[in-house]
Coordinates of C-alpha atoms in Angstrom, one line a residue:
X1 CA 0.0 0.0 0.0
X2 CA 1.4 2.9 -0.7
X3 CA 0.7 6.2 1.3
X4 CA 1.3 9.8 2.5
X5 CA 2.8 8.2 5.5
X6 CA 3.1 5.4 7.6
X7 CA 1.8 5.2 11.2
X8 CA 3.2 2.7 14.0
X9 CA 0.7 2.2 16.7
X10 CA 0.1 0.0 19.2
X11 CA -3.3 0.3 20.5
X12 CA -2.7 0.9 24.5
X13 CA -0.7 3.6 23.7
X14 CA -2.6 7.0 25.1
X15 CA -0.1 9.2 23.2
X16 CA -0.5 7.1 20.0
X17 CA -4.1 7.3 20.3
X18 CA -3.6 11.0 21.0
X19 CA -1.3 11.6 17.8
X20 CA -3.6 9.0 15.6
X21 CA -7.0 11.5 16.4
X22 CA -5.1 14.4 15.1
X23 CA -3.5 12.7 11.8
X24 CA -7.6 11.9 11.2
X25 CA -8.1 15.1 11.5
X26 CA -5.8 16.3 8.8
X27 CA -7.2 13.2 6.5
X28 CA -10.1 15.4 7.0
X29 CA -9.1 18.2 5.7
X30 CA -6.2 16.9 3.7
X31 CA -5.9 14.4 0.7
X32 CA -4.0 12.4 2.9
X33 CA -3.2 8.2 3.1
X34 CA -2.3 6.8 6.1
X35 CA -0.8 2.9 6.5
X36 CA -1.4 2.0 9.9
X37 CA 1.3 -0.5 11.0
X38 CA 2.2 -2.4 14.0
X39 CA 4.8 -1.6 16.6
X40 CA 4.3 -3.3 19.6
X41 CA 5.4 -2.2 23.4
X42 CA 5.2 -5.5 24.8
X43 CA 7.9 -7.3 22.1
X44 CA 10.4 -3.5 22.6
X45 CA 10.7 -4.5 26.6
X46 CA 10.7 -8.5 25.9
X47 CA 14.1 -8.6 27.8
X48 CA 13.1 -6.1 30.5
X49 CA 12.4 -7.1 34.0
X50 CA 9.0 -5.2 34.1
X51 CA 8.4 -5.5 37.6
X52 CA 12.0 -3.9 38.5
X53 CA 11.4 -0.9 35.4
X54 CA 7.3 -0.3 35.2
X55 CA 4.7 0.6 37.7
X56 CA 2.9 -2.6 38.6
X57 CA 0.1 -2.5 35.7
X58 CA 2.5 -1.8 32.7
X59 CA 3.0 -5.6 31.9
X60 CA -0.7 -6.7 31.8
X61 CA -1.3 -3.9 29.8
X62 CA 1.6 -4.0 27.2
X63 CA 0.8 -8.1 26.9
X64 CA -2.9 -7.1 26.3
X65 CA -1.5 -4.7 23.3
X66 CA 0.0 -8.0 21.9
X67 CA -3.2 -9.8 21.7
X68 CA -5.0 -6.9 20.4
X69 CA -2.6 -6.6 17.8
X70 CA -2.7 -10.2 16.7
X71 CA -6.5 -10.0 16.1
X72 CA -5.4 -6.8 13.9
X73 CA -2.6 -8.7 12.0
X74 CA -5.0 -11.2 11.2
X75 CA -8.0 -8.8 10.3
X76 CA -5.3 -7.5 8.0
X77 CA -4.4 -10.7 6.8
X78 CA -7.6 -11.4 5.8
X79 CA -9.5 -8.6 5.0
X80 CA -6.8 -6.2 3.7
X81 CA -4.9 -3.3 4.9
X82 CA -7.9 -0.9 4.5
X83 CA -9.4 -2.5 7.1
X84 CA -7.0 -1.6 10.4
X85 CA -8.0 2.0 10.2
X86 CA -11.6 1.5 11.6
X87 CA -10.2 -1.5 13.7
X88 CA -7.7 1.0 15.4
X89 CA -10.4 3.8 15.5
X90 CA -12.5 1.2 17.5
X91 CA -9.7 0.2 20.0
X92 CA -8.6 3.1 20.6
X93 CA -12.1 4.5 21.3
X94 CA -13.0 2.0 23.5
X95 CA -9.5 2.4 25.8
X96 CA -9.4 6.0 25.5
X97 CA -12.7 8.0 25.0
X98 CA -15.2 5.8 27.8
X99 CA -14.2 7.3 31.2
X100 CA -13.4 4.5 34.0
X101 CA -16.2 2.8 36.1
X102 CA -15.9 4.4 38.6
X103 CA -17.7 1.7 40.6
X104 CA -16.1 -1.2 39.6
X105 CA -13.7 -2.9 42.1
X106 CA -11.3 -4.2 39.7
X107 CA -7.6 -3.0 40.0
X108 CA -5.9 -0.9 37.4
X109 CA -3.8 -4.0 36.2
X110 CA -7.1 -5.5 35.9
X111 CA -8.7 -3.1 33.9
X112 CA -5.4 -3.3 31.5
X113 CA -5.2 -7.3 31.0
X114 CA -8.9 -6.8 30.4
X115 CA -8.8 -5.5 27.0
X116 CA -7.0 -8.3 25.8
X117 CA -9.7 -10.6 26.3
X118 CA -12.8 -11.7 23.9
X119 CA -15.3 -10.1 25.8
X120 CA -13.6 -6.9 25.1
X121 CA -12.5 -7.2 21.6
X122 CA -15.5 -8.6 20.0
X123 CA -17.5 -5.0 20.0
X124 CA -14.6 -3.8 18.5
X125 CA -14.9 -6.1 16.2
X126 CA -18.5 -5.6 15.9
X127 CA -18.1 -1.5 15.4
X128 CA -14.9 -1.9 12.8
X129 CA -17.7 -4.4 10.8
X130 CA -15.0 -7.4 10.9
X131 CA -16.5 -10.8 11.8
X132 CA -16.8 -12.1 15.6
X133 CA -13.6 -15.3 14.5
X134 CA -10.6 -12.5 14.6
X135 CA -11.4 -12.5 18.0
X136 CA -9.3 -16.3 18.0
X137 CA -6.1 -14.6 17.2
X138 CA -5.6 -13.3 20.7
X139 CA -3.7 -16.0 21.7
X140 CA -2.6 -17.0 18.3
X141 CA 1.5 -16.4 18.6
X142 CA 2.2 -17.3 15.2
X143 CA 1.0 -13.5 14.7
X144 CA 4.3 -12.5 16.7
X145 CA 6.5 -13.0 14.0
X146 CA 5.0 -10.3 11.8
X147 CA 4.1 -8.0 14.7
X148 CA 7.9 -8.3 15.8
X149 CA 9.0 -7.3 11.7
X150 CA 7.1 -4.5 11.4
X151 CA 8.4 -3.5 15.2
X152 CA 12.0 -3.7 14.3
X153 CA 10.7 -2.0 10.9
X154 CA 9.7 1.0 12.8
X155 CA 12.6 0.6 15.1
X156 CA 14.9 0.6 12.2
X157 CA 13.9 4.4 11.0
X158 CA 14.1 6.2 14.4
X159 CA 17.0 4.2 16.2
X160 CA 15.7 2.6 19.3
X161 CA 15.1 5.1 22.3
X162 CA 11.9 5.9 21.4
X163 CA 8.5 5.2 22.2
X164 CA 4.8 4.9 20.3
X165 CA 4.0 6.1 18.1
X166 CA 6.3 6.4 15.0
X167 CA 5.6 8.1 11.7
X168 CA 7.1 7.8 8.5
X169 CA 6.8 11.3 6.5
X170 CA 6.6 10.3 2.7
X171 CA 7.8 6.5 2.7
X172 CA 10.1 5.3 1.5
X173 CA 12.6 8.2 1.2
X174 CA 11.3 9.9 3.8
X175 CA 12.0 10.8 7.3
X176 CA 10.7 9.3 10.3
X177 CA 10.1 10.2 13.8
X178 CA 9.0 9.1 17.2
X179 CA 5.6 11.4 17.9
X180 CA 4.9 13.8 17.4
X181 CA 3.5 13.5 21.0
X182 CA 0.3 15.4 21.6
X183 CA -1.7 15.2 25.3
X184 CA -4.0 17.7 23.6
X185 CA -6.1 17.7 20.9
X186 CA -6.0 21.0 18.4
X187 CA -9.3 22.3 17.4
X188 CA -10.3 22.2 13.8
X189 CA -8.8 25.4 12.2
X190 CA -5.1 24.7 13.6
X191 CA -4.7 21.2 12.9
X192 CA -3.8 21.1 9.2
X193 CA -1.3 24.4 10.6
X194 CA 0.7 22.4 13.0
X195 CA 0.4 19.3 10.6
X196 CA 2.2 21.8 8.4
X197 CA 5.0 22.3 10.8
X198 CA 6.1 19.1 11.2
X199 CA 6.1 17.9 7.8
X200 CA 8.3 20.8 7.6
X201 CA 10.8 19.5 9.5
X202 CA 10.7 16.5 8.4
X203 CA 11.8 17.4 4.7
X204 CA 14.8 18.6 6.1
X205 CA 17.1 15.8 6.1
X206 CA 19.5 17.4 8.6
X207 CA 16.9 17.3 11.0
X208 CA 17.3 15.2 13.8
X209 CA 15.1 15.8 17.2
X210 CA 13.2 18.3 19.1
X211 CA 12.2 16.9 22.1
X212 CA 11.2 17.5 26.1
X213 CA 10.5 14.4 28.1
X214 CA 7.8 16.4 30.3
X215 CA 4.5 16.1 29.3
X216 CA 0.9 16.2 30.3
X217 CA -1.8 13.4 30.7
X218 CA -3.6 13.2 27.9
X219 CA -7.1 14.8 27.2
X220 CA -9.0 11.1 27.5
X221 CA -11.8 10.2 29.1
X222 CA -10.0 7.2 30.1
X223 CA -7.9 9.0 31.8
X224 CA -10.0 11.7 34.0
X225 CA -8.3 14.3 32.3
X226 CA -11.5 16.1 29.7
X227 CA -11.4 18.7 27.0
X228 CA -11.2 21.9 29.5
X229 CA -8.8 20.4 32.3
X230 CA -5.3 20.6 31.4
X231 CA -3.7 17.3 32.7
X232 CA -0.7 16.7 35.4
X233 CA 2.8 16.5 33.7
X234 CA 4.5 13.9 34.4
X235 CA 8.5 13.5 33.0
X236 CA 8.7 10.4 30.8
X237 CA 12.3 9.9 30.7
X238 CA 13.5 8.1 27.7
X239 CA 9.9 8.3 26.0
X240 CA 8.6 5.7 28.3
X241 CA 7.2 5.5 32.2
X242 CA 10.0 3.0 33.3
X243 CA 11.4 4.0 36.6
X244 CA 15.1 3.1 36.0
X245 CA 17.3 2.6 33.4

């Protein structure tokens, strides 16, 4: 497939999700294509002692990114690239945009290993139009091998201290970057501007990086952070929440 640029996402990534809304937006208002492509978090930190380097609930949730991406692989597979753009739309949209039951009494690890499971994937599937038998793949590990290419693909354009998500400006000559990384949504009339001032960059081949490693919580629901709060920065050393190097 070719397109404008190529996205790497794994789908419990907030600031993927984040950076994902706002490349829609530009599709909007843009004649843009997007190739969605896989990069998973769980198969960058295979060799990592997660309990010594995450909070508690980053492994559940990383594994559960895995599965989802399996089911996406094989949606893929089988019903053609076109088709991960609503699948992602619908998993990210069902992590990010419902705000946390309050009421439940599950733990946040909990909630994270959840969305790897068949109860939660199928009304994805169900609201991406894809039939109820992706669901399977979630603990299909043949999938790895292809979810693991198109990791080190990604990994391969940036250099490897980065995070999710990672685009590629104009493939295959092009540039790419980790992020941009957005906790905040621009409104309609800016976001084909600041889409303009990254592309800028990247057609400079001399450019490099521009980074800060403090940012804010996203604006997600799932997240308690909405539209008109802005949310707690937090420093994400080395693009990623681990507590030590």
């Amino acid at each position: 497939m070719k397109a404008d640029i190529n996205f790497y996402f794994d789908p419990v990534c907030p600031f993927a999700w984040m950076t994902s809304k706002w490349v829609r937006q530009v599709q909007a208002q843009r004649d843009y294509t997007v190739d969605w492509r896989f990069i998973s978090l769980r198969l960058i930190n295979s060799e990592v002692d997660y309990d010594a380097h995450f909070p508690p609930e980053y492994e559940a949730g990383h594994t559960a990114g895995l599965r989802l991406l399996r089911v996406a692989a094989r949606a893929r597979a089988e019903h053609g690239r076109e088709s991960m753009a609503a699948l992602y739309a619908a998993m990210g949209a069902r992590i990010f945009d419902v705000a946390p039951d309050r009421l439940s009494q599950r733990s946040e690890g909990e909630v994270r290993e959840g969305r790897g499971t068949q109860e939660f994937v199928k009304p994805i599937l169900v609201e991406a139009g894809l039939p109820l038998s992706l669901a399977q793949a979630l603990d299909d590990e043949t999938w790895d091998a292809e979810i693991r290419q198109e990791t080190d693909e990604a990994l391969a354009l940036t250099g490897k201290d980065v995070g999710t998500p990672i685009i590629h400006f104009e493939p295959p000559a092009g540039v790419a970057f980790f992020g941009p990384v957005i906790s905040r949504l621009p409104d309609e009339d800016s976001a084909a501007e600041l889409w303009d001032h990254v592309v800028g960059l990247a057609r400079f081949p001399g450019f490099a990086e521009l980074k800060r490693s403090l940012r804010e919580q996203p604006q997600l629901a799932a997240l308690g952070v909405d539209t008109d709060t802005v949310g707690q920065q937090e420093d994400w050393h080395g693009g990623s929440r681990r507590q030590k190097k």
